Every structure is written in structure tokens, then in C-alpha cells.
Coordinates of C-alpha atoms and ligand atoms in Angstrom, one line a residue:
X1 CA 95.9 127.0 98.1
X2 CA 95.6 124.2 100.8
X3 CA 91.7 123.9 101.4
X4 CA 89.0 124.6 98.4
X5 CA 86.0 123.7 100.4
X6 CA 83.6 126.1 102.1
X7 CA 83.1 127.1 105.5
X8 CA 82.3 124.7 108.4
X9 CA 79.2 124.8 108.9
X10 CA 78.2 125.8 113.1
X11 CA 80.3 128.6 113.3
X12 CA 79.1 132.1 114.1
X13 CA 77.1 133.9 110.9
X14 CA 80.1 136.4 110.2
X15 CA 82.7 134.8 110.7
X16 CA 81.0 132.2 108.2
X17 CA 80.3 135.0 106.0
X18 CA 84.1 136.5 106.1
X19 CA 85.5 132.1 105.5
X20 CA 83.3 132.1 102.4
X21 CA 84.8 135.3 101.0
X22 CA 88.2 134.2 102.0
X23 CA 87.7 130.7 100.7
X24 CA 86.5 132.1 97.5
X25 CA 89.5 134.5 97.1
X26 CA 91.7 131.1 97.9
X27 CA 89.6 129.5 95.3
X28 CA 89.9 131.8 92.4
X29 CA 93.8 132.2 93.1
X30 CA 93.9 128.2 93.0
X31 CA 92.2 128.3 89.3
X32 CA 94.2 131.0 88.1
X33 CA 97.4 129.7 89.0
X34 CA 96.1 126.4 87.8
X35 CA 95.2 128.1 84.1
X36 CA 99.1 129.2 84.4
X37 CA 100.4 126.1 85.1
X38 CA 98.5 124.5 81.9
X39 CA 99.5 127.4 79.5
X40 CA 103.3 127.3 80.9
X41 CA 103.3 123.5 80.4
X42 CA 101.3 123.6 76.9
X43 CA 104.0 126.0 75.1
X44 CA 107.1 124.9 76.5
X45 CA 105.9 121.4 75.9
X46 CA 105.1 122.3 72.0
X47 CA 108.5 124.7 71.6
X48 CA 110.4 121.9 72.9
X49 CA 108.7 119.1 70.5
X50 CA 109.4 121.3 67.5
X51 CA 112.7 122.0 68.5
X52 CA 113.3 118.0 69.0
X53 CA 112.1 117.2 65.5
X54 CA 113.8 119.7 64.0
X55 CA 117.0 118.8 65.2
X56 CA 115.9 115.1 64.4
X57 CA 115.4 116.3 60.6
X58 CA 112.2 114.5 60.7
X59 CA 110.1 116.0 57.9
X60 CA 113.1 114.9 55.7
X61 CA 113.7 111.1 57.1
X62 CA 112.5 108.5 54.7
X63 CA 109.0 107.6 55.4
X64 CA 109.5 104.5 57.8
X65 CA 111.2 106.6 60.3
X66 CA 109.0 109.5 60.4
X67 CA 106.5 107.6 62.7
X68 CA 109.2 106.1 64.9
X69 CA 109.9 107.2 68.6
X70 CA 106.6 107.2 69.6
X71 CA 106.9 105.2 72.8
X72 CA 109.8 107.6 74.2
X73 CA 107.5 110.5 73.7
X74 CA 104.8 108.6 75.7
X75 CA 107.4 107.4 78.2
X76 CA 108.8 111.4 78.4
X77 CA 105.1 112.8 79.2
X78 CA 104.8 110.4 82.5
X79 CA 108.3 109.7 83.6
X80 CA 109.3 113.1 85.4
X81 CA 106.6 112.0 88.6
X82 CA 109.3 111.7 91.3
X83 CA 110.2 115.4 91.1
X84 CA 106.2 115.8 92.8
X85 CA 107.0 113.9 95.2
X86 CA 108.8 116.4 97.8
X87 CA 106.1 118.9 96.8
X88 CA 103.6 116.5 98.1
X89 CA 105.0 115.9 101.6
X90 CA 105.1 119.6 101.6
X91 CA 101.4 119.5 101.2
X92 CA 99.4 119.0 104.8
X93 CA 96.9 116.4 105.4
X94 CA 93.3 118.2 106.2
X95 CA 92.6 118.1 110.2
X96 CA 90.1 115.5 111.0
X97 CA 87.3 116.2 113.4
X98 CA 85.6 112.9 115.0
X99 CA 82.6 112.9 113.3
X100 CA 83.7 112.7 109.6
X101 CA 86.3 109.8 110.4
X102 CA 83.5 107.7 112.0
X103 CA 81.2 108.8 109.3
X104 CA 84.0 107.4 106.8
X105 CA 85.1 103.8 108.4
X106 CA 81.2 103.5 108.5
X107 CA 80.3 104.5 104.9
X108 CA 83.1 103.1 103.2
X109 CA 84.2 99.3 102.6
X110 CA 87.6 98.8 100.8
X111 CA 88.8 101.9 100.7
X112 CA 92.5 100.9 99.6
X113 CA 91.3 98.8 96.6
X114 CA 88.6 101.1 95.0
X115 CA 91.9 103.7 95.0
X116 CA 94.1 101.3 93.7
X117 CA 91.6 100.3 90.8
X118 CA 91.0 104.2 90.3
X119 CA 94.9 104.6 89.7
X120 CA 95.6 101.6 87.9
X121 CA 93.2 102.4 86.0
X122 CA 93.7 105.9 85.0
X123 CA 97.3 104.9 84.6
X124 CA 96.6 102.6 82.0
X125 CA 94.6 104.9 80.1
X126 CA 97.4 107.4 80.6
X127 CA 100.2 105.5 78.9
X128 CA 97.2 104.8 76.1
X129 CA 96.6 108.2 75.5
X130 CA 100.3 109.1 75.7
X131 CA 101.3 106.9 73.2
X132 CA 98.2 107.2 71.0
X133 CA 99.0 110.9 71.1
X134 CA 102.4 110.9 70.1
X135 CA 101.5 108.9 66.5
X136 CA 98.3 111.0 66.0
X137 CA 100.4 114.4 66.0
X138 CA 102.4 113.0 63.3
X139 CA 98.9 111.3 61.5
X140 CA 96.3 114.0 62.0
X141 CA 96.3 117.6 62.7
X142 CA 96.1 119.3 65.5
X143 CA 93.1 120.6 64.9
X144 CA 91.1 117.8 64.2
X145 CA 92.3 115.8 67.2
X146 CA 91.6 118.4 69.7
X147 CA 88.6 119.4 69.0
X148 CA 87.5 115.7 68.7
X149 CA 89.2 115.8 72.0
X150 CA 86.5 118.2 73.3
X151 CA 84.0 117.4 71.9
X152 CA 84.1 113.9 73.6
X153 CA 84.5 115.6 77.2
X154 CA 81.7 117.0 76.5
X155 CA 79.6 113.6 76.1
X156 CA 81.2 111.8 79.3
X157 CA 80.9 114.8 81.7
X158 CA 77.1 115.0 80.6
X159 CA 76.9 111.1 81.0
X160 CA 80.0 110.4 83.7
X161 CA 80.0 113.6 85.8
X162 CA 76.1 114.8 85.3
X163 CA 77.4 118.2 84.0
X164 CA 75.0 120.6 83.4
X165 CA 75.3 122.7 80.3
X166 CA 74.2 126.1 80.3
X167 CA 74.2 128.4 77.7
X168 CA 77.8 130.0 79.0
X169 CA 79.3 126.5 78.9
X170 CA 77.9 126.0 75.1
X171 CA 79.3 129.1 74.3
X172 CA 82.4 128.8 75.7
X173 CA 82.3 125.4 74.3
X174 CA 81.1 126.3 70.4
X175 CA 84.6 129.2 70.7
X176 CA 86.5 126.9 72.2
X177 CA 86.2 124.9 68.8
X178 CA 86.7 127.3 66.3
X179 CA 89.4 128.9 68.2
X180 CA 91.5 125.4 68.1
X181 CA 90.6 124.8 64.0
X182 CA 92.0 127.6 63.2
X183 CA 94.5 128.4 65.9
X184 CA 96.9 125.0 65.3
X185 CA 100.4 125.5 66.5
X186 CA 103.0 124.7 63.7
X187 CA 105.0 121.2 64.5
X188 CA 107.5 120.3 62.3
X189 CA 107.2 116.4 63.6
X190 CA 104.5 116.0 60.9
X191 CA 105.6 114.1 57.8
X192 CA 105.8 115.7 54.4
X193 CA 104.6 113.9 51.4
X194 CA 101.8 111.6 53.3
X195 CA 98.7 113.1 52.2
X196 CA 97.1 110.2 51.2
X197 CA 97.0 108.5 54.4
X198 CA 95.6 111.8 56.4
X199 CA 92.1 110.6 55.6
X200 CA 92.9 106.5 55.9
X201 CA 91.2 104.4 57.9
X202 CA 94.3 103.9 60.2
X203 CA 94.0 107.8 60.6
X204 CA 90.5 107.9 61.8
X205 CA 91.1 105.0 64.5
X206 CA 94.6 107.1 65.3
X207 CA 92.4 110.5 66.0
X208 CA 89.6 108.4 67.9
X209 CA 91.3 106.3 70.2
X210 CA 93.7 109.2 71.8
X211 CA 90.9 111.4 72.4
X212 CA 88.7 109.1 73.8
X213 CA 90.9 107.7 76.2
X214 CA 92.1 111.6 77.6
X215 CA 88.9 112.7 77.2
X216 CA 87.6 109.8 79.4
X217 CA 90.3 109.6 82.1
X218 CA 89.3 113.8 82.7
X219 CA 85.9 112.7 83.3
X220 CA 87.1 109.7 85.5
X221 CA 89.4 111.9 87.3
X222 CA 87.0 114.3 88.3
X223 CA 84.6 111.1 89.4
X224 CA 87.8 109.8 91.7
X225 CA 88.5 113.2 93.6
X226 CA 84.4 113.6 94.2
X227 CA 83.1 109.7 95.0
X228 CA 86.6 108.2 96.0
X229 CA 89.6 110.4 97.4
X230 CA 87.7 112.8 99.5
X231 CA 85.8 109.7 100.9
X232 CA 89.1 108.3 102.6
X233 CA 89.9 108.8 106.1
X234 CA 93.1 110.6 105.4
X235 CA 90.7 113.3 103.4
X236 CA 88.2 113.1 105.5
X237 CA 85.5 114.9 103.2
X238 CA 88.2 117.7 102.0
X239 CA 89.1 118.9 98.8
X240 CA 93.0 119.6 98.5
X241 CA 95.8 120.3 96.8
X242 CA 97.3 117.5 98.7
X243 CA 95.3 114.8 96.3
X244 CA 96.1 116.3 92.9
X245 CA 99.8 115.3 93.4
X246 CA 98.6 111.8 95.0
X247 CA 96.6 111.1 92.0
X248 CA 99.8 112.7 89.8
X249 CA 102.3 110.5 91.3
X250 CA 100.6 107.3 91.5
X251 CA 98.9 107.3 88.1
X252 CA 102.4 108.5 86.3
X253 CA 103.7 105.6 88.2
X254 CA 101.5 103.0 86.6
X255 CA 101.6 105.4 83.3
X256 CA 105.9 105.3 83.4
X257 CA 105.6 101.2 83.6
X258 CA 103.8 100.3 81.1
X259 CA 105.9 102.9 78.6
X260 CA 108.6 101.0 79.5
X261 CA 107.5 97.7 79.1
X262 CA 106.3 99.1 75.6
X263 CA 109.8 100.9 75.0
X264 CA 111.2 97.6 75.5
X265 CA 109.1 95.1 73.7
X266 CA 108.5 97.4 70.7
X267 CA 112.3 97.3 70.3
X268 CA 112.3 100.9 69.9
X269 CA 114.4 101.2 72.8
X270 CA 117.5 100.2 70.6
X271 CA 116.6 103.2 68.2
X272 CA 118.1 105.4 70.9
X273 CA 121.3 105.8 70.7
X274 CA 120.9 106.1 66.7
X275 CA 118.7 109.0 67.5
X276 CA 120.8 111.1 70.1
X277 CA 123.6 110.6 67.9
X278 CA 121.1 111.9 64.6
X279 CA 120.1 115.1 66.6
X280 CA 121.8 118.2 65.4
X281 CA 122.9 119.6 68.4
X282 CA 124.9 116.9 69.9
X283 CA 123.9 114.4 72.7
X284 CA 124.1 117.3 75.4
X285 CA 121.2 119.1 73.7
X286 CA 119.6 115.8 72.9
X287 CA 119.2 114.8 76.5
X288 CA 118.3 118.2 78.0
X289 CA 115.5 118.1 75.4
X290 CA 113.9 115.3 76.8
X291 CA 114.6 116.1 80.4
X292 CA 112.5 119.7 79.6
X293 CA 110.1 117.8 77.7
X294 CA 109.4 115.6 81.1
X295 CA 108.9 118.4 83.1
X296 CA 107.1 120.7 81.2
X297 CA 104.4 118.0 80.8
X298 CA 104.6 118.0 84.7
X299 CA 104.2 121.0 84.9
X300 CA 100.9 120.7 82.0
X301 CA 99.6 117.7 84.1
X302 CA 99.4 119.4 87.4
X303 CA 97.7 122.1 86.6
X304 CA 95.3 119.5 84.5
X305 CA 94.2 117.9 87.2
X306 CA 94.3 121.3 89.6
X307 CA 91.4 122.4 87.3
X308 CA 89.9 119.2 87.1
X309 CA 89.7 119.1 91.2
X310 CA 88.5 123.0 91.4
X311 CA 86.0 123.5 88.6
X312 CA 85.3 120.4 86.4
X313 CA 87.2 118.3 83.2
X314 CA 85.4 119.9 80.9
X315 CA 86.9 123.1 82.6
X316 CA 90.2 121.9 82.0
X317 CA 90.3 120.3 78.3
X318 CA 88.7 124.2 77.9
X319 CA 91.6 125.9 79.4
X320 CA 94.2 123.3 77.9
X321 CA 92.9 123.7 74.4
X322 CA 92.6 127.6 74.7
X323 CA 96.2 127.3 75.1
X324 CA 96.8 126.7 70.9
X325 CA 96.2 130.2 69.7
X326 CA 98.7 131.1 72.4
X327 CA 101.3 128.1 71.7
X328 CA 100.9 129.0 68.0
X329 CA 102.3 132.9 68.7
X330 CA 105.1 131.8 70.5
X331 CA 105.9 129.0 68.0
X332 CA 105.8 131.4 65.6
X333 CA 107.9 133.8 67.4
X334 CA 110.6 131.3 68.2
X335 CA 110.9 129.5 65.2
X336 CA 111.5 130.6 61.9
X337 CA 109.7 128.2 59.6
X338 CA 109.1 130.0 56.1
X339 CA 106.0 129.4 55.2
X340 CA 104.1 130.3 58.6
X341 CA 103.0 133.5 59.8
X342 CA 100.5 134.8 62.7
X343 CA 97.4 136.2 59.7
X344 CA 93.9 136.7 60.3
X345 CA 92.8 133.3 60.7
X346 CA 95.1 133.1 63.8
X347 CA 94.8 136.2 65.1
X348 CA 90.8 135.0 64.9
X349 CA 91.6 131.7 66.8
X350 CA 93.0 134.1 69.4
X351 CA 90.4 136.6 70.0
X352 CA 87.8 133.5 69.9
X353 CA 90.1 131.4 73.2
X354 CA 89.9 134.9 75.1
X355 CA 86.0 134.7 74.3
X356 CA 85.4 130.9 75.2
X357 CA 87.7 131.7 78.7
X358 CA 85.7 134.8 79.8
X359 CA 82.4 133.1 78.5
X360 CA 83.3 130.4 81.4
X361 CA 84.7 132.5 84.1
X362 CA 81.9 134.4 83.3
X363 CA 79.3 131.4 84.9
X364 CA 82.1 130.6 87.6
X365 CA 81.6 134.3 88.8
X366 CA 78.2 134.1 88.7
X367 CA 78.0 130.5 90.6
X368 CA 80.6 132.0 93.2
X369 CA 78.3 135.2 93.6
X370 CA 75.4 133.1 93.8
X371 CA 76.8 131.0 96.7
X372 CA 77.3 134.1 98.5
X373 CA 73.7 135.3 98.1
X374 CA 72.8 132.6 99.4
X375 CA 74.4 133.0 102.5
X376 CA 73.7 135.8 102.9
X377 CA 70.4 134.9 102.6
X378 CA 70.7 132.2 105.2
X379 CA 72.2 134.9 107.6
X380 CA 69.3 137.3 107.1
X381 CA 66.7 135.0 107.9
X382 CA 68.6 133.9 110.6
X383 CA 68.6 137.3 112.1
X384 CA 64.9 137.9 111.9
X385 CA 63.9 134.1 113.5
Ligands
ADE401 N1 100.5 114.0 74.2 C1 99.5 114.9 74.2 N2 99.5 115.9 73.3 C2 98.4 116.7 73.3 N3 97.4 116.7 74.1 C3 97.4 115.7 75.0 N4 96.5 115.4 75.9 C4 96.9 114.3 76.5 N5 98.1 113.9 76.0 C5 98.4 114.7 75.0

């Protein structure tokens, strides 16, 4: 999984032909594992929320509490970064011939700031979106905020990234939708009795703001790996695996601070203590919680941005939101809340995720066997000059 660009070009005509076919094969085990990464981190990430509030007895808190906590979940879904960071060191740096690193020091001025702005940046919409999150899943549903989620990824990688849609994409796209209205996981952190606010003002700028921000730092992300990362010397024109935990790290980093400084100044860090002691289970069960919590959305994260280095955003908000039917099952399976069941409408959301995935491997195949032809071409013509 260490290189995901193509062969070299200069080398002899089979053995080019063989590195394509090999690279591909590297390629399509990279997005698979990727897909696994986001699914694992999606349903442990929602089994271990539910689990949370219903051990905090949320749904039954008096109405002030219900929203609280927020800026611990945000803190939770960034903080975990430093377990990466042996993984990354296991992770080479590309060779570097001559000619790309004079072709880099020559092309690029600043180097070292235009990354810095790129993570600081991203990190900052990372804690937004974070916390942003945490208070829409109590606001909004699921539903709603995910496929507004989509739906802007879809705008800024047609405006940021230059996407082009094709009719695969749409479709995968117009399934993707329907599969996540009616496919919602069940979370028990949503408050009872506050149906008059789901349609408030404060609700509508709670469901915009989230999913513009995530939606915005995919498309960013993608921007960064293709105009600014693989432009430094120490990538030297290469895509790896190397830069998804760089960018991981650095922008969880910024991400973790300003949680903190938000824990802190919110004053909801003295809530606490109140609410380990509150939680069912005991403090033991309390704090493992969390710990799982931060790693699963590791985990989630990692394979977010795998997908978003390999194929595109909009590739991964696809993958990450064909996730719900699936999170729903195993919510469903694992907790035994009365009045929800896996019917039709489910069952639908389902069948229409499997659809929207194989719509879009469906154009990734093609693309990949379209590369191929075309060297193939190349070598033919090659052979007759
Ligand atoms: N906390 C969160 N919950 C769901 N989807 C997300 N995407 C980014 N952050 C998220």
C-alpha cells in the first residue's frame, strides 16, 4: 500500500505494462481496505455513542442537559492523533530521483508555509465541524444532516476539485441519498419531547454549518494532497500512504487545541466529573467509552482521508455515508430499544448503499481498464514505429 502512482515512465514496454497491473492491483487493495477502515470506524463509533448516552440517561435528563457535552465529543473525535504517529515513521518516504527534486526547489516558493496554512486550516475547520456535529445529532436527524452533507460535496468538488460527473457518479450519488433517508441508525442521544425546535431557525443554521465545513475540508483535503503535499521535496511528485497520516496527525493536532481551549472556556470541562460519576456503569466503563470512542474515530478518519488521497472526497462522503444502512443493522442488533426494528424501509436503505457502491466501483473499473487500454495502446504503436 506504499506507492498509488503509476509506472515510471522510460522503462521497458512490458515491464511498464506488468507495474501498471501491479500498481492497479496495489491500488484497488488500498481502496478496499480504506472502505474497511471507514465502515469499522463508522459502527463502532455509533455503537459506542449510543451506548454512552444510554448509560448517561440522556433522553430522560431535563431539557438543559440534554445538549450539554458537546465540546468533549468534539475533543474525543481528534484527540486519539498520537497513537498514528509510530505508524507513520513505519511509513517510507518515496525515493527521490534528481530530476523531480530540482524540478520542486525550482517550482515551488514557501513550501513550509503553504503546508502550515493547509493544516491550520483544515484543523480549524475540523474542531468546527466536530463540535458543530456533536449538537446537530442531538438537533437534527441523521438523515437530514447527511445528506445535506452530500449534497454539498457534491457542489465544492464540481467548483473546488473540477469533478466531473458522469452518469455513474449521479447515480451513485441520487442512491446514496435515499439509502441515508431512510437508512438512519437509531441514537438514543436525541432528546425526547423537543419537536418544536426540530424545524427552528437555530436547527437549520445547526444542520448547515457542520456540513458545510466537513463537506468543505473533503474537498480541501483532496486540493492539499494534489497542488500541495505531493509538490514538497520530501514527496517528490508521489502519492503515499505516508501523507494521509501527515495530514492526520498535524490537522488533529490543531483540531485537539482548539477543543480544548473550547472545553475550557465553555466551562464544560467542570461538567466532567458530574458526568462520569452519572454514567451507569461506573467510571471504569465511563472512561473506556471515551478512550474507544477516540479511536474508532481514528480509525473512521484514516480511512477518510485514504479514500480521499486514492479516488476523490466525493468518493469518500459516498463510502462514509453508505456506512448508515449498515450502522443501523448492527445498532439494531446490539441494542434493544423497543420501538426499533430492521422493516422494509431499512432493508431498502440497504439494498439502495450496495447499489450507490457498485454504481461507483462500477466507473473506477472502467477508468482503471481504460488506463490499461491505453497503454496498451501506446505499446502497440510503439511496436509497429
Ligand atoms: N461527528 C461526526 N458525526 C458524523 N459525521 C461526521 N463527519 C464529520 N464529523 C462527523
Amino acid at each position: 500500500m506504499e506507492e498509488f502512482q503509476g509506472p515510471e515512465p522510460g522503462g521497458q514496454i512490458m515491464s511498464e505494462n506488468r507495474s501498471l497491473e501491479l500498481s492497479q492491483r496495489k491500488w484497488w487493495f488500498s481502496v478496499f481496505f480504506c472502505g474497511f477502515l471507514i465502515f469499522a470506524g463508522d459502527s463502532l463509533v455509533m455503537l459506542l455513542l449510543n451506548f454512552f448516552y444510554v448509560q448517561d440517561n440522556r433522553s430522560e435528563s431535563d431539557r438543559d442537559r440534554q445538549y450539554r457535552g458537546t465540546w468533549t465529543q468534539a475533543l474525543i473525535q481528534n484527540a486519539a492523533f498520537p497513537i498514528l504517529i509510530p505508524l507513520f515513521f513505519l511509513f517510507p518516504l518515496p525515493k527521490q530521483s534528481p530530476e523531480t527534486v530540482s524540478d520542486q526547489t525550482s517550482n515551488r516558493r514557501h513550501p513550509f508555509l503553504r503546508v502550515l496554512l493547509l493544516y491550520v486550516s483544515l484543523g480549524v475547520l475540523a474542531s468546527v465541524y466536530s463540535k458543530l456535529y456533536a449538537l446537530a445529532k442531538l438537533y437534527v436527524g441523521w438523515g437530514i444532516l447527511v445528506s445535506t452533507q452530500l449534497i454539498l460535496t457534491s457542489l465544492f468538488s464540481a467548483f473546488i476539485n473540477r469533478l466531473k460527473f458522469n452518469r455513474w457518479i449521479i447515480i451513485s450519488i441520487i442512491f446514496t441519498l435515499a439509502a441515508d433517508f431512510f437508512g438512519t441508525p437509531a441514537f438514543s442521544g436525541t432528546p425526547d419531547e423537543d419537536e418544536s425546535d426540530t424545524y427552528g431557525f437555530k436547527a437549520w443554521l445547526i444542520l448547515i454549518f457542520p456540513t458545510l465545513a466537513f463537506s468543505l475540508s473533503l474537498c480541501l483535503m483532496q486540493l492539499g494532497f494534489e497542488k500541495v503535499l505531493v509538490k514538497t521535496k520530501r514527496y517528490a511528485n508521489k502519492k503515499v500512504f505516508r501523507m494521509v497520516l501527515e495530514m492526520q496527525i498535524c490537522v488533529s493536532f490543531i483540531a485537539t487545541l482548539v477543543c480544548f481551549v473550547g472545553l475550557f472556556a465553555s466551562g464544560e470541562f467542570k461538567e466532567l466529573k458530574g458526568d462520569s460519576e452519572r454514567f451507569e456503569k461506573g467510571k471504569t466503563y465511563y472512561i473506556l467509552s471515551l478512550v474507544g470512542l477516540a479511536l474508532s474515530w481514528q480509525v473512521w478518519a484514516v480511512g477518510l482521508l485514504g479514500l480521499v488521497l486514492l479516488v476523490s472526497g466525493l468518493f469518500a462522503d459516498v463510502v462514509h455515508m453508505c456506512a448508515s444502512p449498515f450502522v443501523s443493522l448492527l445498532v439494531v442488533l446490539a441494542f434493544d430499544f423497543t420501538d426499533d426494528d430492521y422493516g422494509w424501509q431499512r432493508r431498502g436503505a440497504l439494498l439502495g448503499a450496495v447499489l450507490a457502491l457498485a454504481s461507483y466501483f462500477y466507473y473506477l473499473h472502467k477508468t482503471k481498464k481504460k488506463e490499461m487500454a491505453e497503454l496498451n495502446k501506446r505499446e502497440h504503436n510503439n511496436s509497429e514505429a
